[in-house]
CSV table of C-alpha atoms and ligand atoms in Angstrom, one decimal:
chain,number,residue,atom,x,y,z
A,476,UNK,CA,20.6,-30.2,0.9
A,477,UNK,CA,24.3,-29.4,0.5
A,478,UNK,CA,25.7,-26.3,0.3
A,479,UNK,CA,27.2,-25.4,-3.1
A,480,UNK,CA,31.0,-24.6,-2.3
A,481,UNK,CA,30.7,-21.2,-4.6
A,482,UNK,CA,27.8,-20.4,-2.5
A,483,UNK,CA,30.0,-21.0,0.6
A,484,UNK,CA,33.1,-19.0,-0.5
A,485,UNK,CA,30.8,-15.9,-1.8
A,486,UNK,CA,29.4,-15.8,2.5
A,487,UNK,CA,32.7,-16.3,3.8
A,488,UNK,CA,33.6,-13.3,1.1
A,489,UNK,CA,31.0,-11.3,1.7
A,490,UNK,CA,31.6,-11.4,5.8
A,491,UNK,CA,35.1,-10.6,5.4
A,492,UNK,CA,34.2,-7.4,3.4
A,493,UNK,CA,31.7,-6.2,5.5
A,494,UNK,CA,33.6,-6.9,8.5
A,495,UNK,CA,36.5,-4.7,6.7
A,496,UNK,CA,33.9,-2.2,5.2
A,497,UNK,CA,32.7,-1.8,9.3
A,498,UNK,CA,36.7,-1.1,10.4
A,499,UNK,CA,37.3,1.2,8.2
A,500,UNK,CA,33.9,3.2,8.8
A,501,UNK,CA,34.0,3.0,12.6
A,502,UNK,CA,37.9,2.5,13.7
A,503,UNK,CA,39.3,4.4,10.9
A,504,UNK,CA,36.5,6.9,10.6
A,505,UNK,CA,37.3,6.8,6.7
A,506,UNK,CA,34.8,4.4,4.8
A,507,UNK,CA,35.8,3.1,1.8
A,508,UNK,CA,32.7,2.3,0.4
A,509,UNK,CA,29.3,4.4,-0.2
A,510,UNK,CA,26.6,3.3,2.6
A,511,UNK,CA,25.1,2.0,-0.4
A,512,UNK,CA,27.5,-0.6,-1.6
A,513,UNK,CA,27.8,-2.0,1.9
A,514,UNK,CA,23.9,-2.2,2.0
A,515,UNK,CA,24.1,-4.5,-1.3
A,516,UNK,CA,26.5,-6.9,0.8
A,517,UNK,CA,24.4,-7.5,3.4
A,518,UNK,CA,21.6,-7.8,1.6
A,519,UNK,CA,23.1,-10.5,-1.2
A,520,UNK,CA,24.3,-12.2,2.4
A,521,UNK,CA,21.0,-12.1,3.5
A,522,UNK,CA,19.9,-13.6,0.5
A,523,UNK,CA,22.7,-16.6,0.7
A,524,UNK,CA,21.7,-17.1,4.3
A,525,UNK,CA,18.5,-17.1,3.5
A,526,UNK,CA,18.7,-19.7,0.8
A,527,UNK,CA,21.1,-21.8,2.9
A,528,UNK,CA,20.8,-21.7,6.8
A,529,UNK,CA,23.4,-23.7,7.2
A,530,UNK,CA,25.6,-20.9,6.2
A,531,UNK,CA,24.7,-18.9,9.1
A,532,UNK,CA,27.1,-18.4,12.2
A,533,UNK,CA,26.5,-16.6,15.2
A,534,UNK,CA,29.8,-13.7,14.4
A,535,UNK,CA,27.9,-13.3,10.7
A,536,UNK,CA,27.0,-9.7,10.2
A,537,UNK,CA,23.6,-10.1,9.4
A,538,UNK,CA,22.9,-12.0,12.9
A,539,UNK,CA,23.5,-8.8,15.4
A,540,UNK,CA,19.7,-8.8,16.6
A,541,UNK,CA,18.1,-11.8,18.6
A,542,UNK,CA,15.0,-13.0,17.7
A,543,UNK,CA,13.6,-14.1,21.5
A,544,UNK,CA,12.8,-11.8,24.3
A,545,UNK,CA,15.2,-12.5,26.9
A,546,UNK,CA,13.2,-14.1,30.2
A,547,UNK,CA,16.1,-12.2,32.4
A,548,UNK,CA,19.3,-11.3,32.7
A,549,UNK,CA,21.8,-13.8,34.2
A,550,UNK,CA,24.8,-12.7,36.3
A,551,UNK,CA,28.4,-12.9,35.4
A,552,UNK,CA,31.2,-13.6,37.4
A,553,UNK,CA,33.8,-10.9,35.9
A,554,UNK,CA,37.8,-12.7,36.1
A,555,UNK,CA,39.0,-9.7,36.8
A,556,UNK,CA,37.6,-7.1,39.0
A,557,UNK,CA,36.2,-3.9,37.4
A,558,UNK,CA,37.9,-0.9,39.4
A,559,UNK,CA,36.5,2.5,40.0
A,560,UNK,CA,38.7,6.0,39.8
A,561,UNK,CA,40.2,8.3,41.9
A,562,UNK,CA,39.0,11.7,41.2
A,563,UNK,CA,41.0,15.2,41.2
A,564,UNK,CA,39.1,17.9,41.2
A,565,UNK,CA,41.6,21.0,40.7
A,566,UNK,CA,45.0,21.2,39.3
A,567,UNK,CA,46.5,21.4,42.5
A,568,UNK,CA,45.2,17.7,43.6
A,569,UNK,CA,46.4,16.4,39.8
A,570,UNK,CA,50.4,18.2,40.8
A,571,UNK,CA,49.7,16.2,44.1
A,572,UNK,CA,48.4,12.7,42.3
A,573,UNK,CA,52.0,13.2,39.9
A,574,UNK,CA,53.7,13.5,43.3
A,575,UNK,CA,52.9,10.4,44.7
A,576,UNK,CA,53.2,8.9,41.8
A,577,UNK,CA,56.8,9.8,41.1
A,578,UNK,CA,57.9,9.4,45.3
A,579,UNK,CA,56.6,5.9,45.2
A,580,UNK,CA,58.3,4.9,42.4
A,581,UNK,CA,61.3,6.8,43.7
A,582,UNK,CA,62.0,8.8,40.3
A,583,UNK,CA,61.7,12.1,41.2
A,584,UNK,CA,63.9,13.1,38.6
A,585,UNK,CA,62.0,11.2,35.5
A,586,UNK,CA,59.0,12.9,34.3
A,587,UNK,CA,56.1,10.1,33.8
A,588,UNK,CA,54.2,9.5,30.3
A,589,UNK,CA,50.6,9.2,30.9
A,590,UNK,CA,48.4,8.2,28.7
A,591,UNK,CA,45.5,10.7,28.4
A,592,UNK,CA,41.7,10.0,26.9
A,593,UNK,CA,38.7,11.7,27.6
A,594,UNK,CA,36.2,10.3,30.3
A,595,UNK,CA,33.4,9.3,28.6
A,596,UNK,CA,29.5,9.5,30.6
A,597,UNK,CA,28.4,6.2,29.4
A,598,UNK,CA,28.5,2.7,31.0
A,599,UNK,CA,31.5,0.4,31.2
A,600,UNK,CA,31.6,-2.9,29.6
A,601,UNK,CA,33.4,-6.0,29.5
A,602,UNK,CA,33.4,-7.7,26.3
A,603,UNK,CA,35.2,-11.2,25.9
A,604,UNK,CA,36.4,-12.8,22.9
A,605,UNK,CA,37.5,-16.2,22.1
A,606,UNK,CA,39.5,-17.4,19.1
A,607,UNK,CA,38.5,-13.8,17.8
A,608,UNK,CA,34.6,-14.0,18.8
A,609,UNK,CA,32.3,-11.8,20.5
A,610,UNK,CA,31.4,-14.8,23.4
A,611,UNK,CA,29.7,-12.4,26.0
A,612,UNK,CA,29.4,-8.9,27.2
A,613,UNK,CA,28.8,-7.9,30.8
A,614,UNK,CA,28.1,-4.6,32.6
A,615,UNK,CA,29.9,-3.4,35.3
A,616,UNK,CA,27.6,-4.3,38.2
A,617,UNK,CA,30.1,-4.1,41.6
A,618,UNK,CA,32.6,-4.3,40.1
A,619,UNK,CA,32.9,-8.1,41.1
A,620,UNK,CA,29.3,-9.3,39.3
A,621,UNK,CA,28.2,-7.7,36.4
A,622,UNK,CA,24.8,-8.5,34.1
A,623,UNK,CA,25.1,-10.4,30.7
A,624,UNK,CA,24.1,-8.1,28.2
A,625,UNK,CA,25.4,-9.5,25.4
A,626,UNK,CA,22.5,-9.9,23.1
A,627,UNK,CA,22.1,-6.3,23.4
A,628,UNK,CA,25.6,-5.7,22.7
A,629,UNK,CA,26.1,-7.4,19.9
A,630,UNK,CA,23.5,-5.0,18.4
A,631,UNK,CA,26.0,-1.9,18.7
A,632,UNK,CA,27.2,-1.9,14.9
A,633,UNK,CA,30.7,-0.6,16.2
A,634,UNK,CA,31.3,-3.8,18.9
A,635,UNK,CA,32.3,-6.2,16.2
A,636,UNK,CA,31.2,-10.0,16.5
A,637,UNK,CA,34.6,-10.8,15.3
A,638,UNK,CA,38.1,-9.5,15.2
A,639,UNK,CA,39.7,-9.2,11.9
A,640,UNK,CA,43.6,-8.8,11.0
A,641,UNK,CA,45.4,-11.3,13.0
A,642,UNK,CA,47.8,-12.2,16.2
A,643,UNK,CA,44.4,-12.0,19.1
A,644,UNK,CA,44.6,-13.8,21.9
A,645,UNK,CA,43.0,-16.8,22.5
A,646,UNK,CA,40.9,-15.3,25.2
A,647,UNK,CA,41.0,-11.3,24.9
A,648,UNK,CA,38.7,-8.8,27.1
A,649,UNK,CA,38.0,-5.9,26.2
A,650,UNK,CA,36.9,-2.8,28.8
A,651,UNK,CA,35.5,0.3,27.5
A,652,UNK,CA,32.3,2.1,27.7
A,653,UNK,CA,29.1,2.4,25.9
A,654,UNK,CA,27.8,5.4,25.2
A,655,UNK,CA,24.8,7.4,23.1
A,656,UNK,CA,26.5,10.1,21.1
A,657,UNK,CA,24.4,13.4,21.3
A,658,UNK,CA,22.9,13.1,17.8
A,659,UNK,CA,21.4,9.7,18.4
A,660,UNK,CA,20.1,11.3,22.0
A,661,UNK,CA,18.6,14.1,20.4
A,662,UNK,CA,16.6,11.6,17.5
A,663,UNK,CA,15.5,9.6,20.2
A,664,UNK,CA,13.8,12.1,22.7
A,665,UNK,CA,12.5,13.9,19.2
A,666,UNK,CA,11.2,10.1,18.9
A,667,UNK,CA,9.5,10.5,22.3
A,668,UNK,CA,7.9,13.4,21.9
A,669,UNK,CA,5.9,12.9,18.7
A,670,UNK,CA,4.7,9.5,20.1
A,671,UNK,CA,3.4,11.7,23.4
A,672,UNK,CA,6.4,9.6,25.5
A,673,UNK,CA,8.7,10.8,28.2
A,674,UNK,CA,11.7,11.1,26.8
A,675,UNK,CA,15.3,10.6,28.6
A,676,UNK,CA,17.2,12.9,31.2
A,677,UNK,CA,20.4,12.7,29.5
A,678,UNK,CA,22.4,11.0,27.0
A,679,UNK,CA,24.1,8.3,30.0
A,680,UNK,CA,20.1,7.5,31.3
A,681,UNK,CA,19.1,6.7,27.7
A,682,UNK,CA,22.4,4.4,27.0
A,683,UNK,CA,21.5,2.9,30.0
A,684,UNK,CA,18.3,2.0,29.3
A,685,UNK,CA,18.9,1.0,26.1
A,686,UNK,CA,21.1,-2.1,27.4
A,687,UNK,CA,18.9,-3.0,30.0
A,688,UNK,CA,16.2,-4.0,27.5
A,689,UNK,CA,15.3,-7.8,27.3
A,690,UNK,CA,14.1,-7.5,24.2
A,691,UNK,CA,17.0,-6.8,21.6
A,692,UNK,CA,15.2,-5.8,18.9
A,693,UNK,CA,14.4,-2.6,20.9
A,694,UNK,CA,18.2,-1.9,21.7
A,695,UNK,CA,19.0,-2.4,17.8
A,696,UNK,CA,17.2,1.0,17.4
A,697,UNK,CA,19.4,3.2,19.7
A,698,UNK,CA,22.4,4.2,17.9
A,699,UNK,CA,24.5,3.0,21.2
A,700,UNK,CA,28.8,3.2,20.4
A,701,UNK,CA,31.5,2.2,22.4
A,702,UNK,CA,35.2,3.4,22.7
A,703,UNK,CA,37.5,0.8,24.2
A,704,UNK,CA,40.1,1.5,27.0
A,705,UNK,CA,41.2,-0.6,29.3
A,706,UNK,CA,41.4,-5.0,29.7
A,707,UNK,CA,40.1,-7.7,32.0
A,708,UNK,CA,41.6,-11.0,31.1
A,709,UNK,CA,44.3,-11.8,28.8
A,710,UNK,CA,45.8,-14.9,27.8
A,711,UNK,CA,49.2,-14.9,27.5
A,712,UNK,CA,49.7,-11.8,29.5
A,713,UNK,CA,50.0,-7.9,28.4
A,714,UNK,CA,49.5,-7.0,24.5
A,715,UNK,CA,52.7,-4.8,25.0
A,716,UNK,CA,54.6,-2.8,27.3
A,717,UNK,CA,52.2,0.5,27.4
A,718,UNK,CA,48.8,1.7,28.1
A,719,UNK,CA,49.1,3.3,25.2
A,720,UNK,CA,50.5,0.9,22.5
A,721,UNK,CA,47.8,-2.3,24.0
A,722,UNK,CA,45.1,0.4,23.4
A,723,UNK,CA,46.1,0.5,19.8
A,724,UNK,CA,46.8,-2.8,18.7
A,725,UNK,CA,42.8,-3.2,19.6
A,726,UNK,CA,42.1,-0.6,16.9
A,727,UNK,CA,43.9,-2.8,14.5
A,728,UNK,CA,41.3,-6.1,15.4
A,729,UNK,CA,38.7,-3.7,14.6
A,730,UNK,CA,37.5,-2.0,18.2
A,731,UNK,CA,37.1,1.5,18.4
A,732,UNK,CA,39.1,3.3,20.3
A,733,UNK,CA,39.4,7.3,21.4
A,734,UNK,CA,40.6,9.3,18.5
A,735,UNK,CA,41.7,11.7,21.4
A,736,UNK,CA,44.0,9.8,23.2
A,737,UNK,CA,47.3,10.6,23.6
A,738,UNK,CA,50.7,10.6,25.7
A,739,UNK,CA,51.7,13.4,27.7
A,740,UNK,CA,54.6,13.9,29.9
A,741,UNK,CA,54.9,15.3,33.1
A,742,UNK,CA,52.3,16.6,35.1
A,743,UNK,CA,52.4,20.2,32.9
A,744,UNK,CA,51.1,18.3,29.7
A,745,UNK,CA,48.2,16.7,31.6
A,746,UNK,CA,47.1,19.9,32.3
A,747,UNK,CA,47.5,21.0,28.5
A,748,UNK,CA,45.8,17.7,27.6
A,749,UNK,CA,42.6,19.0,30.1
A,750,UNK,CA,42.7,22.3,29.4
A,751,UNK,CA,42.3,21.6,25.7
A,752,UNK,CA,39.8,18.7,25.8
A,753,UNK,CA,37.6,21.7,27.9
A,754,UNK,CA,37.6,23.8,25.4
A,755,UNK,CA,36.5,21.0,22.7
A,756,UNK,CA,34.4,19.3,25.3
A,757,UNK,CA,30.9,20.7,23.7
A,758,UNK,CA,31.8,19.5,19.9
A,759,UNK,CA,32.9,16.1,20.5
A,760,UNK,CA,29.4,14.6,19.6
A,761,UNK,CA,29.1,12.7,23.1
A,762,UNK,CA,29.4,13.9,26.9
A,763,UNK,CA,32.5,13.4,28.9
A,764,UNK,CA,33.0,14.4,32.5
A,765,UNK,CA,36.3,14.6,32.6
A,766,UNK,CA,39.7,13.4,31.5
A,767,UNK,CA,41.2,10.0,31.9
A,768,UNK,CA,45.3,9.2,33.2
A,769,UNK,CA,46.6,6.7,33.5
A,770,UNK,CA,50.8,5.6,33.8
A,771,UNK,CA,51.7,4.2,30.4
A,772,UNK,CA,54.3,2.1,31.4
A,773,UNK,CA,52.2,-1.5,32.7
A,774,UNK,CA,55.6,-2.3,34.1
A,775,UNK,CA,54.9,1.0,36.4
A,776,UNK,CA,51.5,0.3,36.6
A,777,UNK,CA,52.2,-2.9,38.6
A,778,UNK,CA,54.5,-1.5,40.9
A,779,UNK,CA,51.6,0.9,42.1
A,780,UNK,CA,49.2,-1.6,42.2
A,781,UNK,CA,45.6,-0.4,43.4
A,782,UNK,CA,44.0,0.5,46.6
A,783,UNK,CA,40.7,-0.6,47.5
A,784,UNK,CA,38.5,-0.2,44.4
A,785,UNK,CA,40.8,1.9,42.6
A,786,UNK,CA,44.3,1.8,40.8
A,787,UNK,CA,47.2,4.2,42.2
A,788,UNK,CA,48.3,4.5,38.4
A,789,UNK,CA,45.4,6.4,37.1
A,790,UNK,CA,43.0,9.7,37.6
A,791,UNK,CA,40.1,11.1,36.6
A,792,UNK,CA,40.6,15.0,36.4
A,793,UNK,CA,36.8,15.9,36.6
A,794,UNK,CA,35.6,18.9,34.7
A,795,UNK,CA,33.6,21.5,36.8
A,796,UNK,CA,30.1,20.0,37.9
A,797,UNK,CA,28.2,21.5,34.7
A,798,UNK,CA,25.5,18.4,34.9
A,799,UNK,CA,23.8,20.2,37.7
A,800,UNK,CA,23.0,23.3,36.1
A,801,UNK,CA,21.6,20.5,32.8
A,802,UNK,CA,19.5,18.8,35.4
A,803,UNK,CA,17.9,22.3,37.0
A,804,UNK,CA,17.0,23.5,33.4
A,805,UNK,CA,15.3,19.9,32.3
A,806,UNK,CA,13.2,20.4,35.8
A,807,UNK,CA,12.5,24.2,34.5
A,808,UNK,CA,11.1,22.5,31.2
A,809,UNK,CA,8.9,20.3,32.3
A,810,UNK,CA,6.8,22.2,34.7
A,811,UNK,CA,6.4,24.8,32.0
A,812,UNK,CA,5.3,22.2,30.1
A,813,UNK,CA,3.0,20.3,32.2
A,814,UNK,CA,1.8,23.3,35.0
B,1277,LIG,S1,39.7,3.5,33.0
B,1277,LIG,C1,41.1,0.8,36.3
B,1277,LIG,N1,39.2,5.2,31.1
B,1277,LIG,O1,34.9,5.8,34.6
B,1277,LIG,C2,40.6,2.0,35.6
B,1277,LIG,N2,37.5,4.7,32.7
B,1277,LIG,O2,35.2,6.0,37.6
B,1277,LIG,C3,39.3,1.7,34.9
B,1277,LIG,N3,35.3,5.8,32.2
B,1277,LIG,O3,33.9,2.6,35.5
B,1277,LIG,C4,38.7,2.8,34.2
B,1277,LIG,N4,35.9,6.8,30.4
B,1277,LIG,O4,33.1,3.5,33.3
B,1277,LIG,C5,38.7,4.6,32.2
B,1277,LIG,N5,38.8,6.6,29.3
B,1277,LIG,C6,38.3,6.0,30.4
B,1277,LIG,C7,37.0,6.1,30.8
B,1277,LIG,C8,36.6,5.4,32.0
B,1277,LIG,C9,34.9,6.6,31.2
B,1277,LIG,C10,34.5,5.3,33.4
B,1277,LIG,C11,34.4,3.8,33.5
B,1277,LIG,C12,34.7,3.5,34.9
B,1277,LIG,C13,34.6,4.9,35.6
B,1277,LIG,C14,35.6,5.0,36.7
């Protein structure tokens, strides 16, 4: 049975709205229709799909959980490395990582524009698109081979299956990390405890966990997010001439980037930047460890290059180690619980 070409330009019209209804809710933060409108969407899609399959395509919206149990995960090669960070750990070592920076690149004068994010505690991710489509997801692993998790990627409602707007790459990936914002967290050991299960350490164990399921179905129900903030391969080179501006033409293709990041410059408004991301740190609705910078210019960037596993370009200014005294208290709870 043919399709019926109204039937075919109401799916494509329907995926375009509720791939624009999805921007604006999780990019822009600023929906622009009630939860209950975009419901009726995907439900009349459903309903389309349902009465012709052969209107289905992997990147439609209503195709984000798999229906098989995954036998394994296979591994991935990534094209380019995954790096780690350099830590500073006190305002003195970040005055002494701007130093370096500036002597190597022989500007002592010039004061250098960093861009500045939060460090979120989640997992990093690669995701690759092709002609605009979510074609695979892979975790970190070494840094060198990483794990396809894609099926349970394409599950996170803000990774989208497709790019909207225009002017991607052919091939574009995407690094950022994925992450379980406290609220979900919370649900989910609440979850736990009034099925009698053992619920999660902390919100980076549980986000963890989530991707590692095979079965996608059970990944669909943690409320995972991601923030995007860095690339692996690009065809055709650099997005721009910043850090910065490459970040934000992603949030125009529909990924979600940090509403908090921002350029500073000089060494004094890193410290600002740190300072007041501390005091904020406890009503951002996710944990962060610390604060992300990186050089903006990528013309700079290259002329630092990287050594071993880490770029000279960038830092992370770690906050003071607060996760130990979390971990000492969960121990406290459950022996009160259990002796
Ligand atoms: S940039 C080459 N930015 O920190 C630089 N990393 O210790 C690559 N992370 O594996 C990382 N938030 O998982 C960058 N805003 C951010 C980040 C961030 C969290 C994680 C990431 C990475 C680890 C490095």
């Amino acid at each position: 049975m043919s399709v019926p070409a109204k039937a075919r330009r109401r799916a494509a019209e329907l995926r375009e709205q509720i791939n624009l209804h999805n921007y604006r809710y999780y990019v822009l933060d600023d929906p622009q229709v009630p939860d209950s409108e975009y419901d009726r969407q995907l439900r009349e899609l459903q309903a389309l799909e349902a009465e012709y399959p052969e209107l289905i395509t992997p990147q439609s919206p209503t195709q984000r959980v798999g229906a098989q149990p995954l036998a394994g995960f296979t591994e991935v090669t990534h094209r380019v490395p995954m790096l780690s960070l350099d830590n500073a750990f006190s305002e003195e070592e970040m005055i002494a990582f701007d130093r370096r920076i500036r002597e190597r690149l022989g500007e002592h004068s010039d004061a250098i524009v960093y861009s500045a994010e939060p460090k979120l505690d989640g997992l990093a991710i690669n995701l690759r698109y092709q002609s605009g489509q979510l074609v695979q997801a892979a975790t970190r692993g070494d840094g060198n081979q990483g794990e396809d998790v894609t099926q349970n990627v394409r599950t996170i409602s803000s990774v989208p299956l497709q790019l909207i707007g225009s002017g991607w790459p052919e091939i574009l990936e995407v690094r950022g990390e994925i992450y379980l914002p406290l609220e979900g967290f919370e649900r989910l050991n609440r979850d736990a405890a009034a099925a009698g299960e053992k619920g999660f350490a902390n919100p980076r164990n549980a986000a963890a966990g989530s991707l590692r399921q095979l079965d996608s179905r059970i990944t669909a129900r943690r409320p995972l997010a991601m923030y995007c903030y860095g690339f692996g391969e690009i065809e055709g080179g650099p997005l721009a001439e910043t850090q910065s501006e490459s970040i934000r033409r992603l949030a125009d293709w529909g990924l979600r980037i940090s509403p908090e990041m921002r350029t500073v410059t000089g060494v004094e408004e890193c410290l600002e930047y740190y300072r007041r991301i501390g005091e904020r740190r406890h009503s951002l609705g996710y944990e962060i460890d610390g604060v992300v910078f990186k050089v903006d210019r990528l013309d700079l960037q290259e002329r630092l290059g990287f050594v071993s596993r880490a770029p000279r370009w960038a830092i992370a200014q770690k906050f003071p180690a607060q996760e130990e005294m979390t971990r000492l208290l969960n121990i406290d709870i459950q022996v009160g619980r259990t002796g």
